[in-house]
Coordinates of C-alpha atoms and ligand atoms in Angstrom, one line a residue:
X1 CA 45.7 -25.1 28.2
X2 CA 49.4 -26.0 28.3
X3 CA 50.5 -28.0 25.2
X4 CA 51.6 -31.5 26.1
X5 CA 54.1 -33.9 24.5
X6 CA 52.0 -37.1 23.9
X7 CA 53.0 -40.5 22.8
X8 CA 49.9 -42.3 21.4
X9 CA 50.2 -46.1 21.1
X10 CA 47.6 -48.2 19.2
X11 CA 47.6 -51.4 17.2
X12 CA 45.5 -50.0 14.3
X13 CA 45.3 -46.4 13.0
X14 CA 43.0 -45.2 10.2
X15 CA 43.8 -44.7 7.2
X16 CA 46.9 -46.9 7.5
X17 CA 45.3 -50.1 8.9
X18 CA 41.8 -50.7 10.3
X19 CA 39.6 -53.5 11.6
X20 CA 37.2 -51.4 13.6
X21 CA 36.5 -48.3 15.6
X22 CA 39.8 -48.2 17.4
X23 CA 41.5 -47.3 14.1
X24 CA 39.1 -44.4 13.5
X25 CA 39.8 -43.1 17.0
X26 CA 43.5 -43.6 16.8
X27 CA 43.6 -41.6 13.6
X28 CA 41.2 -38.8 14.4
X29 CA 42.0 -38.1 18.1
X30 CA 45.8 -37.4 17.6
X31 CA 44.9 -35.2 14.7
X32 CA 42.4 -33.2 16.9
X33 CA 44.9 -33.0 19.7
X34 CA 47.5 -31.7 17.2
X35 CA 45.0 -29.0 16.1
X36 CA 44.7 -28.0 19.7
X37 CA 48.4 -27.3 19.7
X38 CA 49.7 -30.5 21.4
X39 CA 52.8 -32.3 20.2
X40 CA 51.5 -35.8 19.4
X41 CA 53.4 -38.8 18.1
X42 CA 51.6 -42.0 17.1
X43 CA 53.3 -45.4 17.4
X44 CA 52.1 -48.4 15.4
X45 CA 53.5 -51.7 14.2
X46 CA 54.8 -51.6 10.6
X47 CA 52.4 -54.1 9.1
X48 CA 52.9 -54.6 5.3
X49 CA 49.5 -53.1 4.6
X50 CA 50.6 -49.9 6.4
X51 CA 53.8 -49.7 4.3
X52 CA 51.8 -50.4 1.1
X53 CA 49.5 -47.5 1.9
X54 CA 52.2 -44.9 2.3
X55 CA 53.1 -42.8 -0.8
X56 CA 56.8 -42.4 0.3
X57 CA 58.8 -45.1 2.1
X58 CA 59.2 -44.1 5.7
X59 CA 62.6 -43.0 6.8
X60 CA 64.6 -45.4 9.1
X61 CA 65.4 -43.4 12.3
X62 CA 67.0 -45.9 14.6
X63 CA 67.6 -49.6 15.1
X64 CA 67.5 -51.3 18.5
X65 CA 67.3 -54.7 20.1
X66 CA 64.3 -55.9 22.1
X67 CA 64.7 -59.4 23.5
X68 CA 66.3 -61.3 20.6
X69 CA 64.6 -59.1 17.9
X70 CA 66.1 -56.3 15.8
X71 CA 63.7 -53.5 15.7
X72 CA 63.7 -50.6 13.2
X73 CA 61.8 -47.4 14.0
X74 CA 60.7 -45.7 10.9
X75 CA 59.1 -42.3 10.7
X76 CA 56.3 -41.0 8.5
X77 CA 53.2 -38.7 8.9
X78 CA 49.6 -39.7 9.1
X79 CA 48.2 -39.2 5.6
X80 CA 46.2 -36.0 5.4
X81 CA 47.7 -34.6 8.6
X82 CA 51.0 -33.3 10.1
X83 CA 50.9 -35.9 12.9
X84 CA 54.2 -37.8 13.0
X85 CA 53.9 -41.6 13.1
X86 CA 56.6 -44.0 14.3
X87 CA 56.4 -47.4 12.7
X88 CA 57.8 -50.3 14.6
X89 CA 59.4 -52.6 12.1
X90 CA 60.2 -56.3 12.8
X91 CA 59.4 -58.6 9.9
X92 CA 59.2 -61.8 11.9
X93 CA 56.6 -60.2 14.2
X94 CA 54.6 -57.8 12.2
X95 CA 55.4 -58.7 8.6
X96 CA 52.1 -60.5 7.9
X97 CA 49.6 -59.1 5.4
X98 CA 45.9 -58.9 6.2
X99 CA 44.3 -58.7 9.6
X100 CA 46.7 -57.5 12.4
X101 CA 45.4 -60.0 15.0
X102 CA 44.5 -63.2 13.2
X103 CA 45.2 -65.4 10.1
X104 CA 42.9 -65.8 7.1
X105 CA 40.8 -68.5 9.1
X106 CA 40.1 -66.1 11.9
X107 CA 42.6 -67.9 14.3
X108 CA 44.7 -65.5 16.4
X109 CA 48.3 -65.4 15.4
X110 CA 50.1 -68.0 17.6
X111 CA 52.6 -65.4 18.8
X112 CA 50.3 -62.5 19.6
X113 CA 51.6 -62.3 23.2
X114 CA 55.1 -61.8 21.9
X115 CA 54.1 -59.5 19.1
X116 CA 52.3 -57.1 21.5
X117 CA 54.7 -57.5 24.4
X118 CA 57.6 -56.4 22.1
X119 CA 55.4 -53.5 20.8
X120 CA 54.7 -52.5 24.5
X121 CA 58.4 -52.7 25.3
X122 CA 59.3 -50.5 22.4
X123 CA 56.7 -47.9 23.5
X124 CA 58.1 -48.1 27.0
X125 CA 61.6 -47.4 25.7
X126 CA 60.3 -44.5 23.7
X127 CA 58.5 -43.1 26.7
X128 CA 61.8 -43.2 28.6
X129 CA 63.7 -41.6 25.7
X130 CA 65.9 -44.6 25.4
X131 CA 65.5 -45.2 21.6
X132 CA 67.8 -42.5 20.4
X133 CA 64.9 -40.4 19.1
X134 CA 65.7 -37.4 21.3
X135 CA 62.2 -36.8 22.3
X136 CA 60.4 -37.7 25.6
X137 CA 56.7 -37.5 26.1
X138 CA 55.0 -36.1 29.2
X139 CA 52.0 -38.4 28.6
X140 CA 51.8 -41.9 27.2
X141 CA 48.3 -42.7 26.0
X142 CA 47.7 -46.4 25.5
X143 CA 44.8 -48.1 23.9
X144 CA 43.4 -51.6 24.5
X145 CA 45.2 -54.8 25.6
X146 CA 47.8 -54.7 22.8
X147 CA 49.4 -51.7 24.7
X148 CA 48.3 -52.8 28.2
X149 CA 51.8 -53.8 29.4
X150 CA 53.1 -50.3 28.9
X151 CA 51.7 -48.7 32.1
X152 CA 52.9 -51.8 34.1
X153 CA 56.4 -51.6 32.6
X154 CA 56.6 -47.8 33.1
X155 CA 55.4 -48.1 36.7
X156 CA 58.8 -49.8 37.4
X157 CA 60.6 -46.7 36.3
X158 CA 61.7 -44.0 38.9
X159 CA 61.0 -41.0 36.7
X160 CA 58.5 -41.6 34.0
X161 CA 55.8 -39.9 32.0
X162 CA 52.2 -40.0 33.2
X163 CA 50.1 -42.8 31.7
X164 CA 46.5 -42.8 30.4
X165 CA 44.9 -46.1 29.3
X166 CA 41.7 -46.1 27.2
X167 CA 39.5 -49.1 27.2
X168 CA 37.8 -49.4 23.8
X169 CA 36.4 -52.9 24.5
X170 CA 36.6 -54.8 27.7
X171 CA 35.7 -58.1 25.9
X172 CA 39.3 -58.3 24.4
X173 CA 41.7 -58.7 27.3
X174 CA 44.9 -60.4 25.9
X175 CA 44.9 -63.3 28.3
X176 CA 47.7 -65.9 28.1
X177 CA 49.1 -68.8 30.1
X178 CA 51.9 -69.1 32.6
X179 CA 54.2 -70.6 30.0
X180 CA 53.8 -67.5 27.8
X181 CA 54.5 -65.3 30.9
X182 CA 57.8 -67.1 31.3
X183 CA 58.6 -66.9 27.7
X184 CA 58.2 -63.2 27.7
X185 CA 60.5 -62.9 30.6
X186 CA 58.2 -60.6 32.5
X187 CA 59.2 -59.8 36.1
X188 CA 58.0 -62.5 38.5
X189 CA 56.7 -59.6 40.6
X190 CA 53.8 -59.2 38.2
X191 CA 52.5 -62.7 38.8
X192 CA 50.1 -61.7 41.5
X193 CA 46.3 -61.3 41.5
X194 CA 46.6 -57.6 42.3
X195 CA 48.9 -57.1 39.3
X196 CA 48.8 -59.0 36.0
X197 CA 47.8 -62.5 37.2
X198 CA 44.3 -63.4 36.3
X199 CA 42.9 -66.7 37.5
X200 CA 46.2 -68.6 36.9
X201 CA 46.6 -66.8 33.6
X202 CA 47.9 -63.3 33.0
X203 CA 46.2 -60.4 31.3
X204 CA 47.7 -57.6 29.2
X205 CA 44.6 -55.5 29.9
X206 CA 45.1 -55.6 33.6
X207 CA 48.4 -53.9 33.1
X208 CA 46.5 -50.8 31.9
X209 CA 43.7 -51.1 34.4
X210 CA 46.0 -51.5 37.5
X211 CA 48.9 -49.3 36.6
X212 CA 47.7 -46.4 34.5
X213 CA 47.5 -43.0 36.3
X214 CA 44.1 -42.5 34.6
X215 CA 41.8 -45.0 32.9
X216 CA 39.0 -44.0 30.7
X217 CA 36.6 -45.6 28.3
X218 CA 34.8 -44.3 25.3
X219 CA 31.5 -43.2 26.7
X220 CA 30.2 -42.2 30.2
X221 CA 27.6 -44.9 30.2
X222 CA 30.1 -47.7 29.4
X223 CA 32.3 -46.3 32.2
X224 CA 29.5 -47.1 34.6
X225 CA 28.4 -50.4 33.0
X226 CA 31.9 -52.0 33.2
X227 CA 31.8 -51.7 37.0
X228 CA 28.8 -54.1 37.0
X229 CA 28.8 -57.9 36.7
X230 CA 26.7 -57.8 33.6
X231 CA 29.3 -55.8 31.5
X232 CA 32.5 -56.2 33.5
X233 CA 33.8 -59.4 31.9
X234 CA 35.2 -60.5 35.3
X235 CA 37.1 -57.2 35.8
X236 CA 34.3 -55.2 37.5
X237 CA 36.1 -55.6 40.9
X238 CA 39.3 -54.2 39.6
X239 CA 37.4 -51.3 37.9
X240 CA 35.4 -50.6 41.0
X241 CA 38.6 -50.5 43.0
X242 CA 40.0 -47.8 40.6
X243 CA 36.7 -46.0 40.2
X244 CA 38.2 -42.7 41.3
X245 CA 40.6 -42.9 38.4
X246 CA 38.1 -44.1 35.8
X247 CA 36.0 -41.8 33.6
X248 CA 34.2 -41.9 30.2
X249 CA 34.8 -39.6 27.2
X250 CA 32.5 -40.1 24.2
X251 CA 34.3 -40.6 20.9
X252 CA 34.0 -38.0 18.2
X253 CA 33.9 -38.7 14.4
X254 CA 36.2 -37.3 11.7
X255 CA 33.9 -34.8 10.0
X256 CA 36.2 -34.8 6.9
X257 CA 36.1 -38.5 6.3
X258 CA 32.4 -38.8 7.2
X259 CA 30.7 -35.9 5.3
X260 CA 27.9 -36.6 2.9
X261 CA 28.6 -33.3 1.2
X262 CA 32.1 -34.3 0.1
X263 CA 32.4 -38.1 0.5
X264 CA 34.2 -39.3 -2.6
X265 CA 32.7 -42.8 -2.2
X266 CA 29.2 -41.5 -2.9
X267 CA 27.8 -41.3 -6.4
X268 CA 25.6 -38.4 -5.2
X269 CA 26.6 -35.8 -2.6
X270 CA 24.0 -34.1 -0.3
X271 CA 23.6 -32.1 2.9
X272 CA 21.0 -31.0 5.4
X273 CA 19.8 -28.2 3.1
X274 CA 19.8 -30.3 0.0
X275 CA 18.6 -33.8 0.5
X276 CA 17.7 -35.2 -3.0
X277 CA 21.1 -36.8 -3.4
X278 CA 20.3 -39.1 -0.5
X279 CA 17.4 -40.6 -2.5
X280 CA 19.7 -41.1 -5.5
X281 CA 22.2 -42.9 -3.2
X282 CA 19.4 -45.2 -2.1
X283 CA 18.8 -46.2 -5.7
X284 CA 22.5 -46.8 -6.2
X285 CA 22.6 -48.9 -3.0
X286 CA 19.6 -51.0 -4.1
X287 CA 21.3 -51.6 -7.4
X288 CA 24.6 -52.5 -5.8
X289 CA 22.9 -55.0 -3.5
X290 CA 20.5 -56.3 -6.1
X291 CA 17.5 -55.1 -4.1
X292 CA 14.2 -54.3 -5.8
X293 CA 14.3 -50.7 -7.0
X294 CA 11.6 -49.0 -4.8
X295 CA 11.7 -45.6 -3.2
X296 CA 8.9 -46.3 -0.8
X297 CA 10.3 -49.3 1.1
X298 CA 12.2 -48.6 4.3
X299 CA 15.8 -49.7 3.6
X300 CA 17.7 -50.9 6.7
X301 CA 21.5 -50.8 6.6
X302 CA 24.1 -52.6 8.8
X303 CA 27.9 -52.4 8.7
X304 CA 29.6 -54.4 11.3
X305 CA 32.2 -56.8 12.6
X306 CA 30.1 -60.0 12.8
X307 CA 30.6 -60.7 16.5
X308 CA 28.3 -61.7 19.3
X309 CA 28.7 -58.1 20.7
X310 CA 26.8 -56.7 17.7
X311 CA 23.5 -58.6 18.3
X312 CA 23.6 -60.3 14.8
X313 CA 21.9 -63.3 16.4
X314 CA 18.9 -61.2 17.3
X315 CA 18.6 -59.9 13.8
X316 CA 18.9 -63.5 12.4
X317 CA 16.1 -64.7 14.8
X318 CA 13.6 -62.0 13.7
X319 CA 14.4 -62.3 10.0
X320 CA 11.3 -64.4 9.1
X321 CA 9.0 -61.9 10.8
X322 CA 10.9 -58.9 9.5
X323 CA 10.6 -60.2 5.9
X324 CA 6.8 -60.0 6.3
X325 CA 7.2 -56.2 6.6
X326 CA 7.8 -53.6 3.9
X327 CA 11.6 -53.4 4.4
X328 CA 14.8 -54.2 2.7
X329 CA 18.1 -55.0 4.2
X330 CA 21.7 -54.2 3.0
X331 CA 24.5 -55.7 5.1
X332 CA 28.3 -55.4 4.9
X333 CA 30.3 -57.3 7.5
X334 CA 32.8 -60.0 8.3
X335 CA 33.9 -62.0 11.3
X336 CA 32.3 -65.0 12.8
X337 CA 32.1 -67.7 10.1
X338 CA 28.6 -68.9 11.3
X339 CA 27.1 -65.5 11.0
X340 CA 28.7 -65.0 7.6
X341 CA 27.1 -68.2 6.3
X342 CA 23.7 -67.4 8.0
X343 CA 23.7 -64.0 6.3
X344 CA 24.6 -65.4 2.9
X345 CA 21.8 -68.0 3.3
X346 CA 19.3 -65.2 4.2
X347 CA 20.3 -63.3 1.1
X348 CA 19.6 -66.3 -1.1
X349 CA 16.3 -67.0 0.7
X350 CA 15.0 -63.5 0.2
X351 CA 16.3 -62.2 -3.1
X352 CA 15.5 -58.6 -3.8
X353 CA 14.8 -58.0 -0.1
X354 CA 18.2 -58.8 1.5
X355 CA 21.6 -58.0 0.0
X356 CA 24.8 -59.1 1.8
X357 CA 28.4 -58.4 1.2
X358 CA 30.8 -60.5 3.3
X359 CA 34.2 -58.8 3.7
X360 CA 35.7 -55.5 4.7
X361 CA 34.6 -52.9 2.2
X362 CA 35.1 -49.2 2.9
X363 CA 33.3 -47.9 -0.1
X364 CA 30.2 -50.0 0.5
X365 CA 30.2 -48.9 4.2
X366 CA 29.9 -45.3 3.0
X367 CA 27.3 -46.2 0.4
X368 CA 25.2 -47.9 3.1
X369 CA 25.5 -44.9 5.4
X370 CA 24.2 -42.6 2.6
X371 CA 21.7 -44.9 0.9
X372 CA 19.9 -46.6 3.8
X373 CA 17.0 -44.9 5.6
X374 CA 17.7 -46.6 8.9
X375 CA 20.9 -48.1 10.4
X376 CA 20.7 -51.1 12.6
X377 CA 22.9 -51.4 15.8
X378 CA 21.3 -53.9 18.0
X379 CA 24.5 -54.3 20.1
X380 CA 24.5 -56.4 23.3
X381 CA 27.1 -54.0 24.6
X382 CA 28.7 -51.1 22.8
X383 CA 31.6 -49.1 24.5
X384 CA 30.9 -46.2 22.1
X385 CA 30.0 -47.2 18.6
X386 CA 30.8 -44.9 15.7
X387 CA 28.3 -46.0 13.1
X388 CA 25.3 -44.5 14.9
X389 CA 27.1 -41.1 14.7
X390 CA 28.1 -41.5 11.1
X391 CA 24.5 -42.5 10.4
X392 CA 23.1 -39.4 12.1
X393 CA 25.5 -37.2 10.0
X394 CA 24.2 -38.9 6.9
X395 CA 20.5 -38.5 7.8
X396 CA 20.2 -42.3 8.3
X397 CA 18.3 -42.8 11.5
X398 CA 20.0 -45.3 13.8
X399 CA 18.0 -48.0 15.7
X400 CA 20.1 -48.8 18.8
X401 CA 20.0 -50.8 22.1
X402 CA 20.0 -48.6 25.2
X403 CA 23.7 -49.4 26.1
X404 CA 27.0 -47.6 26.3
X405 CA 27.8 -45.0 23.8
X406 CA 24.6 -45.8 21.8
X407 CA 22.6 -44.6 24.8
X408 CA 24.8 -41.5 25.1
X409 CA 24.6 -40.4 21.5
X410 CA 21.0 -41.3 20.3
X411 CA 17.9 -39.5 21.4
X412 CA 14.8 -41.6 20.9
X413 CA 12.0 -40.3 18.7
X414 CA 9.0 -39.5 20.8
X415 CA 6.3 -36.8 20.6
X416 CA 8.3 -34.8 23.0
X417 CA 11.7 -35.0 21.3
X418 CA 10.1 -34.4 17.9
X419 CA 8.6 -31.2 19.4
X420 CA 12.0 -30.2 20.8
X421 CA 13.8 -31.0 17.6
X422 CA 16.2 -33.3 19.5
X423 CA 15.0 -36.7 18.1
X424 CA 18.0 -38.4 16.4
X425 CA 17.1 -42.1 16.1
X426 CA 15.2 -44.9 17.7
X427 CA 16.3 -46.4 21.1
X428 CA 15.1 -49.9 21.9
X429 CA 13.5 -50.1 25.4
X430 CA 15.6 -53.2 26.1
X431 CA 18.0 -55.7 24.5
X432 CA 15.6 -58.4 23.0
X433 CA 14.3 -59.7 19.7
X434 CA 10.8 -58.4 20.6
X435 CA 12.2 -54.9 21.3
X436 CA 14.1 -54.9 18.0
X437 CA 11.1 -55.9 15.9
X438 CA 8.9 -53.4 17.7
X439 CA 11.4 -50.6 17.2
X440 CA 11.7 -51.4 13.5
X441 CA 7.9 -51.2 13.4
X442 CA 8.0 -47.8 15.0
X443 CA 10.5 -46.7 12.3
X444 CA 8.3 -48.1 9.5
X445 CA 5.3 -46.1 10.9
X446 CA 7.4 -42.9 11.2
X447 CA 8.8 -43.4 7.6
X448 CA 5.3 -43.4 6.2
X449 CA 5.0 -39.7 7.1
X450 CA 7.6 -38.4 4.6
X451 CA 7.6 -34.8 5.7
X452 CA 8.1 -35.5 9.4
X453 CA 10.7 -38.1 8.5
X454 CA 12.7 -35.5 6.7
X455 CA 12.5 -33.3 9.8
X456 CA 13.9 -36.2 11.8
X457 CA 16.7 -36.7 9.3
X458 CA 17.6 -33.0 9.6
X459 CA 17.5 -33.0 13.4
X460 CA 19.9 -35.9 13.4
X461 CA 22.2 -34.3 10.7
X462 CA 22.6 -31.1 12.7
X463 CA 24.3 -32.9 15.6
X464 CA 27.9 -31.9 16.1
X465 CA 30.0 -35.1 16.9
X466 CA 33.3 -33.6 15.8
X467 CA 36.4 -34.4 17.9
X468 CA 37.1 -30.9 19.0
X469 CA 35.1 -31.2 22.3
X470 CA 36.2 -34.7 23.3
X471 CA 39.9 -33.9 22.4
X472 CA 39.6 -31.1 25.0
X473 CA 38.3 -33.6 27.5
X474 CA 41.3 -35.8 26.8
X475 CA 43.6 -32.8 27.4
X476 CA 42.0 -32.4 30.8
X477 CA 42.4 -36.0 31.5
X478 CA 46.1 -35.7 30.7
X479 CA 46.3 -32.8 33.2
X480 CA 44.8 -35.0 35.9
X481 CA 47.2 -37.9 35.0
X482 CA 50.1 -35.5 35.4
X483 CA 48.8 -34.5 38.8
X484 CA 48.6 -38.1 39.8
X485 CA 52.2 -38.6 38.7
X486 CA 54.2 -35.6 39.8
X487 CA 57.7 -35.4 38.4
X488 CA 60.4 -36.1 40.9
X489 CA 61.9 -33.0 42.5
X490 CA 64.5 -31.5 40.3
X491 CA 63.3 -33.3 37.2
X492 CA 63.2 -31.3 33.9
Ligands
ADP501 P1 33.8 -51.7 16.6 O1 35.0 -50.9 16.8 O2 33.3 -52.4 17.8 O3 33.9 -52.6 15.4 P2 32.5 -49.1 15.9 O4 31.1 -48.8 15.6 O5 33.2 -48.3 16.9 O6 32.6 -50.7 16.2 O7 33.4 -49.0 14.6 C1 33.4 -49.8 13.5 C2 34.1 -49.2 12.3 O8 34.5 -50.2 11.4 C3 33.1 -48.3 11.6 O9 33.9 -47.2 10.9 C4 32.6 -49.2 10.5 O10 32.1 -48.5 9.4 C5 33.8 -50.1 10.2 N1 33.5 -51.4 9.7 C6 33.1 -52.5 10.4 N2 33.0 -53.6 9.6 C7 33.2 -53.1 8.4 C8 33.2 -53.8 7.1 N3 32.9 -55.1 6.9 N4 33.6 -53.0 6.0 C9 33.8 -51.7 6.2 N5 33.8 -51.1 7.3 C10 33.5 -51.7 8.4
GLC502 C1 35.6 -50.7 20.2 C2 34.2 -50.7 20.6 C3 33.4 -49.6 19.9 C4 34.1 -48.3 19.9 C5 35.5 -48.5 19.3 C6 36.3 -47.2 19.3 O1 36.0 -51.5 19.1 O2 33.6 -52.0 20.3 O3 32.1 -49.5 20.6 O4 33.4 -47.3 19.2 O5 36.2 -49.4 20.1 O6 36.4 -46.6 20.6

């Protein structure tokens, strides 16, 4: 396939800054595309945490003005790769430590609309080769609402690159009021329900959904679900309207970051042929979370943003029943303050059985993947989900709801799938507390048969979730986007 010049815009990119799966994808996909021979540049705001993580200060390439802001474009490479990264520097907009989207109390930064409108305007200028960087992409690949204005702004240009917009989560839409629209000095033309206007407000996300040449989301099942009232968050009509441009491509995982054979966060390495290290990691995990040292008890792990999406409420509801069973629970998460407190309370109510760490903790996330027997993902919706795939790679069987990417990546354990050697976790029959408890019971029963459990672990561990395949699907999507946006006659 022809190599493309691709500008990849995202508001978080692993390992420079991460709050969730978007960062993992925005780090790994460009790297996989680069390996396929494409010329990819990532563009990301220069948050202080990003600058702090770089070994060498990034070089200032150019300065420009956007609205009343002076913007510096600095260049570096994504650590561990040769992918160039352009960092958008503007201290008054991005110079805040911590979470890129909200303050220490979980409140969105008051000027998020401005922060990501300016980000989108800089990406648009880069796309049109107007920043003095002497490089123009053929494809601009935008991700989530923070870059949603880019396809809309580019649609106003006569000769422009093709645009692809990836929905990682439809629940976050970047919706702001009319006053903000005016403040951003967006073209009045956009204030229309078939464009950016959304029930008297306006939506950054709609910019991507309406104007991108191709829209995709991160699993085939979620691509179908978001066209329904149940999962469409009010945008199902818009998505149905663009169904011929909408597809699903399942995320991959970075097999170098998530490899139990080499993972530097693990006290004990292991692989499919040599499993004893996993049991030793379980002991380490029990110690770390002050759980009773016991090899026989099924250890359930959970690493998550604590948000309604993740079904934390269902887990909290079943806890009294669950604690009657021979299980332990190790949890790492942060987010909703009520869930954080409820989980802390649960840990003090059931010492030795529940261990909780509130906060973002990369090392603990890896230890849970390696040390737990089962990984819980009772999500109410899940565009893709990465942890179920990390879990499979680590021989930790995921328990998942039958939605989105969870449905697409986990094969339920049944007599038939065991015989075929395809079982790779436990899929709940529906989204409910009863189904969650019953499915955990199924796992408890299966775990009692140690030899067949090991066979299950191995069949999950052999799955290939690496990015190579999905990156090729993205390259095909770019080809389609270019066909939808043919260059003007005579254009280079
Ligand atoms: P989402 O993007 O909706 O949060 P994903 O499953 O796609 O869900 O990705 C979540 C990523 O963030 C995973 O890599 C997971 O390990 C990580 N993660 C989430 N919460 C934490 C936390 N508190 N500490 C460390 N890693 C976390
Ligand atoms: C979102 C989704 C998650 C997905 C991730 C990366 O945050 O909630 O399901 O895996 O993006 O695409």
